[in-house]
Backbone as numpy.savetxt, mean C-alpha at the origin, in Angstrom:
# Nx Ny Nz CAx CAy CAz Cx Cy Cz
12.38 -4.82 -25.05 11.54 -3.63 -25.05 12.42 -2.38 -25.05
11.83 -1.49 -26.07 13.06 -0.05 -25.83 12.27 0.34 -24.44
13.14 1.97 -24.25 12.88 2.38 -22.91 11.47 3.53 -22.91
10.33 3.59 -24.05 9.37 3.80 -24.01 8.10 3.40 -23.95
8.47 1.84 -24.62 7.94 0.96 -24.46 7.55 0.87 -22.79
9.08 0.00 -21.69 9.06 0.28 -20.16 7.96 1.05 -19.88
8.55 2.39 -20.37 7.67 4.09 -19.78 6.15 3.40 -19.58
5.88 3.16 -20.88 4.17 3.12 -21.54 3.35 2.42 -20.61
4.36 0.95 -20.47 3.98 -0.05 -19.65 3.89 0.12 -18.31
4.49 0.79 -17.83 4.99 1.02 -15.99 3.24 2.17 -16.19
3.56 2.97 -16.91 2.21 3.91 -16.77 0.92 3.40 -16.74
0.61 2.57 -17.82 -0.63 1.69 -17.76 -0.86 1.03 -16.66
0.45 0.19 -15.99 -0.02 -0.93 -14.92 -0.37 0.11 -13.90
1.07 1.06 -13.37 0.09 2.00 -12.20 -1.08 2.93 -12.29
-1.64 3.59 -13.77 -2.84 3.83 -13.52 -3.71 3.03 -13.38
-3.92 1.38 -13.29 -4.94 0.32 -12.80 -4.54 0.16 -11.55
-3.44 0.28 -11.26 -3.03 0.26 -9.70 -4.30 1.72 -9.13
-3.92 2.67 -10.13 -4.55 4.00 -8.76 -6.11 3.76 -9.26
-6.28 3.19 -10.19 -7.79 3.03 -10.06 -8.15 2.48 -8.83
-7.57 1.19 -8.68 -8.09 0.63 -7.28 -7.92 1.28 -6.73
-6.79 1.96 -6.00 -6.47 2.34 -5.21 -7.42 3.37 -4.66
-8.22 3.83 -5.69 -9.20 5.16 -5.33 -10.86 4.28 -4.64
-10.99 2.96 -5.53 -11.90 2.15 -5.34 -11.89 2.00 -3.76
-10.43 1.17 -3.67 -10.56 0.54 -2.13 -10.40 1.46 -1.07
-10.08 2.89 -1.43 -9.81 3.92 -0.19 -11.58 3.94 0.03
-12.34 4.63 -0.81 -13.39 4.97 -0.87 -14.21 4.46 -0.11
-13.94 2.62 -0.51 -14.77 1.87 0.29 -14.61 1.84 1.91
-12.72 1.78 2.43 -12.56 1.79 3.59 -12.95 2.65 4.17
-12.73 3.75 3.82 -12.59 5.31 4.09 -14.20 5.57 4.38
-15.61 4.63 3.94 -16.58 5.09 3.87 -16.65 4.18 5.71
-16.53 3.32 5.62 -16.54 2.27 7.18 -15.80 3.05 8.21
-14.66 4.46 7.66 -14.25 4.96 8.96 -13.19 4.39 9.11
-12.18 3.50 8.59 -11.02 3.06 8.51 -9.74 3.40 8.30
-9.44 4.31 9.20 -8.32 5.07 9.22 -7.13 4.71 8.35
-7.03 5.31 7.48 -5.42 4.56 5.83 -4.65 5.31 6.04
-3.48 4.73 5.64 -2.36 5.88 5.46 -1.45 4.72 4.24
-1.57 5.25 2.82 -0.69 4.90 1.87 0.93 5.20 2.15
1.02 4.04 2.22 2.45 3.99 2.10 3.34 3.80 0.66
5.07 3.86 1.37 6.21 3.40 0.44 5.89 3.55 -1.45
5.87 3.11 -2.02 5.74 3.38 -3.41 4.65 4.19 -4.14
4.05 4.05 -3.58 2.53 4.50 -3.49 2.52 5.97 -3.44
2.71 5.94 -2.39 2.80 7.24 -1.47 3.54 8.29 -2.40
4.84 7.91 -2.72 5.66 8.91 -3.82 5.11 8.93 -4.71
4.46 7.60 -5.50 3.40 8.37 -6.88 3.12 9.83 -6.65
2.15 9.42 -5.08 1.16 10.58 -5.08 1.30 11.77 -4.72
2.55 11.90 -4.09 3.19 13.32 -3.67 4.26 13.50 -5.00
4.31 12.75 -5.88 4.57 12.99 -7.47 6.66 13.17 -7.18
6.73 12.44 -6.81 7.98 12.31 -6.37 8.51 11.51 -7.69
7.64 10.84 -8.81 7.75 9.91 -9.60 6.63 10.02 -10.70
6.98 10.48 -12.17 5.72 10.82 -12.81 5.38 9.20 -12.91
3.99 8.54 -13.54 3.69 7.73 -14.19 4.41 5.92 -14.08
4.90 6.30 -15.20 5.91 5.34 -15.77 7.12 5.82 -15.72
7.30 5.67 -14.68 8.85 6.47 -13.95 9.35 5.24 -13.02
8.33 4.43 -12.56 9.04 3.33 -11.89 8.33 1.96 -11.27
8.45 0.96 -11.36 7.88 -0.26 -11.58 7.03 -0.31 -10.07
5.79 -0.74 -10.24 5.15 -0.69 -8.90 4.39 -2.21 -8.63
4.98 -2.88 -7.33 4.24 -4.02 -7.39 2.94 -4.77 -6.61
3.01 -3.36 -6.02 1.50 -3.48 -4.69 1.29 -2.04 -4.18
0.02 -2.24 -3.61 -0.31 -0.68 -2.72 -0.35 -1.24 -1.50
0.75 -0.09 -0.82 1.13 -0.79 0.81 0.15 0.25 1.85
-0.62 -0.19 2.53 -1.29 0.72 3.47 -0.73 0.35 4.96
-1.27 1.47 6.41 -0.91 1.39 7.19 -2.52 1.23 7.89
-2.78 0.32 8.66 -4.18 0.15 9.34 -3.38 0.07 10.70
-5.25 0.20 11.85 -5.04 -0.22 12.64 -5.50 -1.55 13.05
-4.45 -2.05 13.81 -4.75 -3.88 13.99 -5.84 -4.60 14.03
-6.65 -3.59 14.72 -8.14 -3.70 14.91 -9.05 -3.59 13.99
-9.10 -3.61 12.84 -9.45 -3.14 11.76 -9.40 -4.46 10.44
-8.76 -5.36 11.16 -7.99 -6.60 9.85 -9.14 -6.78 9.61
-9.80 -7.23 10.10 -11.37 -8.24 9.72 -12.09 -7.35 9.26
-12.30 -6.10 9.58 -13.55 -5.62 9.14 -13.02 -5.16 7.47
-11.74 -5.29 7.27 -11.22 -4.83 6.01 -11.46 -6.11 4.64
-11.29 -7.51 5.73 -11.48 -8.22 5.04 -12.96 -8.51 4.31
-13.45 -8.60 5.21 -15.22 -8.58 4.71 -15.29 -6.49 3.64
-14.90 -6.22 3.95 -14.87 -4.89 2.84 -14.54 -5.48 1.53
-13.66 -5.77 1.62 -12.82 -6.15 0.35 -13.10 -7.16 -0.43
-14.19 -8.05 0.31 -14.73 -9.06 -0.66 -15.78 -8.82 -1.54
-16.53 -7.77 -1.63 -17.20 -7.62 -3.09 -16.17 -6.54 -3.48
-15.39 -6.53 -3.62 -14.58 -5.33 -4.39 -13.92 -6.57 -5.26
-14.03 -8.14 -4.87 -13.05 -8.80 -6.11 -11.41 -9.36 -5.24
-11.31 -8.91 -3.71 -10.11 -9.21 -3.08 -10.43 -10.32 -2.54
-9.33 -10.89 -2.45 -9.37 -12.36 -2.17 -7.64 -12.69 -1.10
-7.93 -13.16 -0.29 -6.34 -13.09 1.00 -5.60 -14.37 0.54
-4.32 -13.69 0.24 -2.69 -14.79 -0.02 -2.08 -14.58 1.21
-1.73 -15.76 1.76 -0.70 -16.18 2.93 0.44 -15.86 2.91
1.40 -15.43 3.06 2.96 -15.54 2.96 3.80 -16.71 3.58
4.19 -17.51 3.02 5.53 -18.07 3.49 5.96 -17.59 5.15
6.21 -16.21 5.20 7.39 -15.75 6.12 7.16 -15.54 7.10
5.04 -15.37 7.37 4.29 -14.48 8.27 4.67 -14.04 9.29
4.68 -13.31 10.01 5.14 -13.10 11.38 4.42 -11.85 12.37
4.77 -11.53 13.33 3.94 -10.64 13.95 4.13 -9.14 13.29
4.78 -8.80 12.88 5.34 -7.65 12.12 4.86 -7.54 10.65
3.99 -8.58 10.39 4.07 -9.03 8.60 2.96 -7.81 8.40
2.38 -8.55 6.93 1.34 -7.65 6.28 -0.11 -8.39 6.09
-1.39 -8.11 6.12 -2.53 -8.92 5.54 -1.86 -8.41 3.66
-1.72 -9.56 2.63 -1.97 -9.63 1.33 -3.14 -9.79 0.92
-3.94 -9.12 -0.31 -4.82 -9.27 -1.18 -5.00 -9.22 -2.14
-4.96 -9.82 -3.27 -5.03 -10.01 -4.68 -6.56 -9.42 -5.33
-6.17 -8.96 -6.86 -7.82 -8.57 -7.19 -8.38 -10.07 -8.02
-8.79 -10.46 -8.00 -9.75 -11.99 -8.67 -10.80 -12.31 -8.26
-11.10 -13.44 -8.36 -12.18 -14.70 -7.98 -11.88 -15.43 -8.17
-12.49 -15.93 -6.59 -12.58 -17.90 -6.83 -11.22 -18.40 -6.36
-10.09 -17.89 -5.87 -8.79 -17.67 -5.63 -8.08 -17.56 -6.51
-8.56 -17.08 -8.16 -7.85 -17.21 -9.23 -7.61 -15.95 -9.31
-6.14 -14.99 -9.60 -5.64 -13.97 -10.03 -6.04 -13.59 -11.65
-6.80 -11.96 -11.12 -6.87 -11.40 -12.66 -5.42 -11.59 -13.10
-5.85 -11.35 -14.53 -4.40 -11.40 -15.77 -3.40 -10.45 -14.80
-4.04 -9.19 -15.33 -3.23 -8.25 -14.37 -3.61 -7.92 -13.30
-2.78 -8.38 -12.42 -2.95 -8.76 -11.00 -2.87 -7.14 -10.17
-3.25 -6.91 -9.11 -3.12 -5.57 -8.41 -3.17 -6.36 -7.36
-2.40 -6.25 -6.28 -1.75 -6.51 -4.91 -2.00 -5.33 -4.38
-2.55 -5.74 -2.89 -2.33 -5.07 -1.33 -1.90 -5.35 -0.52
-1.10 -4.41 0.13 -0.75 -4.89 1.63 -1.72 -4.10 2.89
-1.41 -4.45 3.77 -2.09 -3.71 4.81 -1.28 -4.03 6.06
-0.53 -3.47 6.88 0.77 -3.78 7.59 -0.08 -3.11 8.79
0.05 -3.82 9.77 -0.51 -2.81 11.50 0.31 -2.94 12.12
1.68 -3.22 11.90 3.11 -2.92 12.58 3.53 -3.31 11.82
5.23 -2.70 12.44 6.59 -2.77 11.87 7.79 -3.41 12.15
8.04 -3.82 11.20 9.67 -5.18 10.94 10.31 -4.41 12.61
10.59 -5.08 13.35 11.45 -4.56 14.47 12.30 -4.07 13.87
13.04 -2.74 14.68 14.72 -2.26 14.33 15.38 -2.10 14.63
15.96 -2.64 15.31 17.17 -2.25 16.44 17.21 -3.41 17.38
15.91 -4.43 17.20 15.68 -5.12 18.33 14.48 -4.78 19.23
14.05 -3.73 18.76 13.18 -2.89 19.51 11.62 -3.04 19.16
10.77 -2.89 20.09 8.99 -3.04 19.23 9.02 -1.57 18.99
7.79 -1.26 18.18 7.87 -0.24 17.48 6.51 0.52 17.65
6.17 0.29 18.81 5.08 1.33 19.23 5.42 2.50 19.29
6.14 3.42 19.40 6.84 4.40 19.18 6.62 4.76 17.59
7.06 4.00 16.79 7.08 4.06 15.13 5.73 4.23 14.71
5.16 3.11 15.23 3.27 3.32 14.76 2.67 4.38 15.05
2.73 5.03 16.31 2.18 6.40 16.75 3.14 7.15 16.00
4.05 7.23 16.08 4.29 8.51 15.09 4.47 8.50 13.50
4.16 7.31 12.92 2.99 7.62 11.60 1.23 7.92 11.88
1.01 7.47 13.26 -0.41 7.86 13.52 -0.61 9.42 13.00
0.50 9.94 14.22 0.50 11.12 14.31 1.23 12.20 13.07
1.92 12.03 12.01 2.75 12.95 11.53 2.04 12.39 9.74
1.01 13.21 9.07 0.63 12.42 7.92 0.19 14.04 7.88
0.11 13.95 5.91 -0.63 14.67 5.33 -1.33 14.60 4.14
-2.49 15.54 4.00 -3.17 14.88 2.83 -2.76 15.29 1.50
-3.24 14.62 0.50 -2.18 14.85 -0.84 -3.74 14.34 -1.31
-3.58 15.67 -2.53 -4.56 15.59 -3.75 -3.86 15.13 -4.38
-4.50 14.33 -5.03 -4.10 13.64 -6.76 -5.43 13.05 -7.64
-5.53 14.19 -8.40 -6.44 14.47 -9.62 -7.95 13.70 -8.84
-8.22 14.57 -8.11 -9.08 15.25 -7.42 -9.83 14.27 -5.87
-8.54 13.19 -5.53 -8.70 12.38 -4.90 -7.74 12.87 -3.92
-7.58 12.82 -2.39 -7.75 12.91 -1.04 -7.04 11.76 -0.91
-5.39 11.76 -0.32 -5.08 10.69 0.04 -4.07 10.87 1.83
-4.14 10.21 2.34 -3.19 10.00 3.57 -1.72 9.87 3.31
-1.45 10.31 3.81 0.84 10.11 2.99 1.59 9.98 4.47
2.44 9.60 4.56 3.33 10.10 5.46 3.97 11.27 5.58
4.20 12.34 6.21 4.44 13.74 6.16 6.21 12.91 5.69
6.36 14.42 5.38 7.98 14.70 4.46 8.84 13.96 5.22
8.87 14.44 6.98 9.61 14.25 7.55 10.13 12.88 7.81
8.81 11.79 7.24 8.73 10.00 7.86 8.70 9.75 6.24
8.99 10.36 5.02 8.61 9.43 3.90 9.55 8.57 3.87
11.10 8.63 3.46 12.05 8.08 3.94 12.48 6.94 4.68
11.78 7.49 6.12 11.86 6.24 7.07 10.80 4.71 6.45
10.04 4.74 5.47 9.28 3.65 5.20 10.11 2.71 4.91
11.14 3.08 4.37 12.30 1.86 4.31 12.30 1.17 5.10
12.36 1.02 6.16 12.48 0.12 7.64 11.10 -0.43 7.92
9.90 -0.19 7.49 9.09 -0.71 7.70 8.79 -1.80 7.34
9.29 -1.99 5.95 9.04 -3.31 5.16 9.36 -4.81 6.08
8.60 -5.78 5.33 9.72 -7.03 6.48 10.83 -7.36 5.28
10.54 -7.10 3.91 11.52 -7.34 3.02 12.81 -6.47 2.61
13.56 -6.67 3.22 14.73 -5.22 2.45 15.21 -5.18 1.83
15.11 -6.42 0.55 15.36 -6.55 -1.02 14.50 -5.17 -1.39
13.34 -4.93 -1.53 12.61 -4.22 -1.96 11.72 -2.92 -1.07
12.27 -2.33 -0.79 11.87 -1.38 0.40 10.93 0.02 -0.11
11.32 -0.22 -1.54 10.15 1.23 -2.35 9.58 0.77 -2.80
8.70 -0.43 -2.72 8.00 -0.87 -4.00 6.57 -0.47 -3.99
């Protein structure tokens, strides 16, 4: 593929990415479900990255713990359907795929939903969670209302991941 081709392609997949992405805020966001878009995502939308500027392989959100189940029953007429991980752990993420029947659309759109963070230091990270509770701002993007991490924490999402092969994705 030349490197417009890439462009064309990276653009198409993440505008079906922000379609959902506007879908499933809407829906949470209507139940009162406090979001905060994270890591790859997040820079789309504070435009840190036009388009097809860089390969995107899920929309990572930040919930509260309390919240898993009622997200899950949300998300099932929207077409989401829950993948397990291998690695799970107390720090992990709920995954959701868009399909039916447990079968993945062609083009697949992935979620995460993380209610804590990869330890760092050795340390729990109640400290870390409240202060993404606390330090967020909202970001228009083409005429949609989103949660971000303020300037000061975009950065730090790196450490959140449990994967650190891939820490912007």
């Amino acid at each position: 593929m030349e490197p417009e081709q890439i462009y064309h392609f990276f653009a198409i997949k993440n505008q079906l990415y922000l379609n959902e992405l506007e879908k499933v805020w809407k829906a949470l966001e209507q139940e009162k479900i406090f979001l905060l878009v994270l890591k790859g995502t997040s820079l789309l939308l504070k435009k840190f990255y036009q388009l097809g500027e860089r390969y995107q392989i899920d929309i990572d959100f930040f919930v509260a713990d309390g919240d898993r189940e009622k997200i899950r029953q949300i998300l099932k007429p929207l077409r989401y359907f829950p993948v397990y991980h291998s690695d799970h752990s107390w720090w992990s993420e709920d995954h959701y795929v868009l399909g039916e029947g447990g079968v993945r659309d062609v083009f697949m759109v992935s979620l995460e939903f993380h209610w804590d963070f990869k330890p760092l230091n050795q340390k729990f990270n109640q400290d870390l969670k409240e202060l993404f509770k606390a330090n967020w701002d909202w970001v228009d993007f083409k005429g949609n209302k989103y949660r971000v991490p303020s300037s000061e924490l975009q950065f730090y999402q790196s450490a959140i991941h449990g994967c650190a092969y891939h820490p912007f994705d």
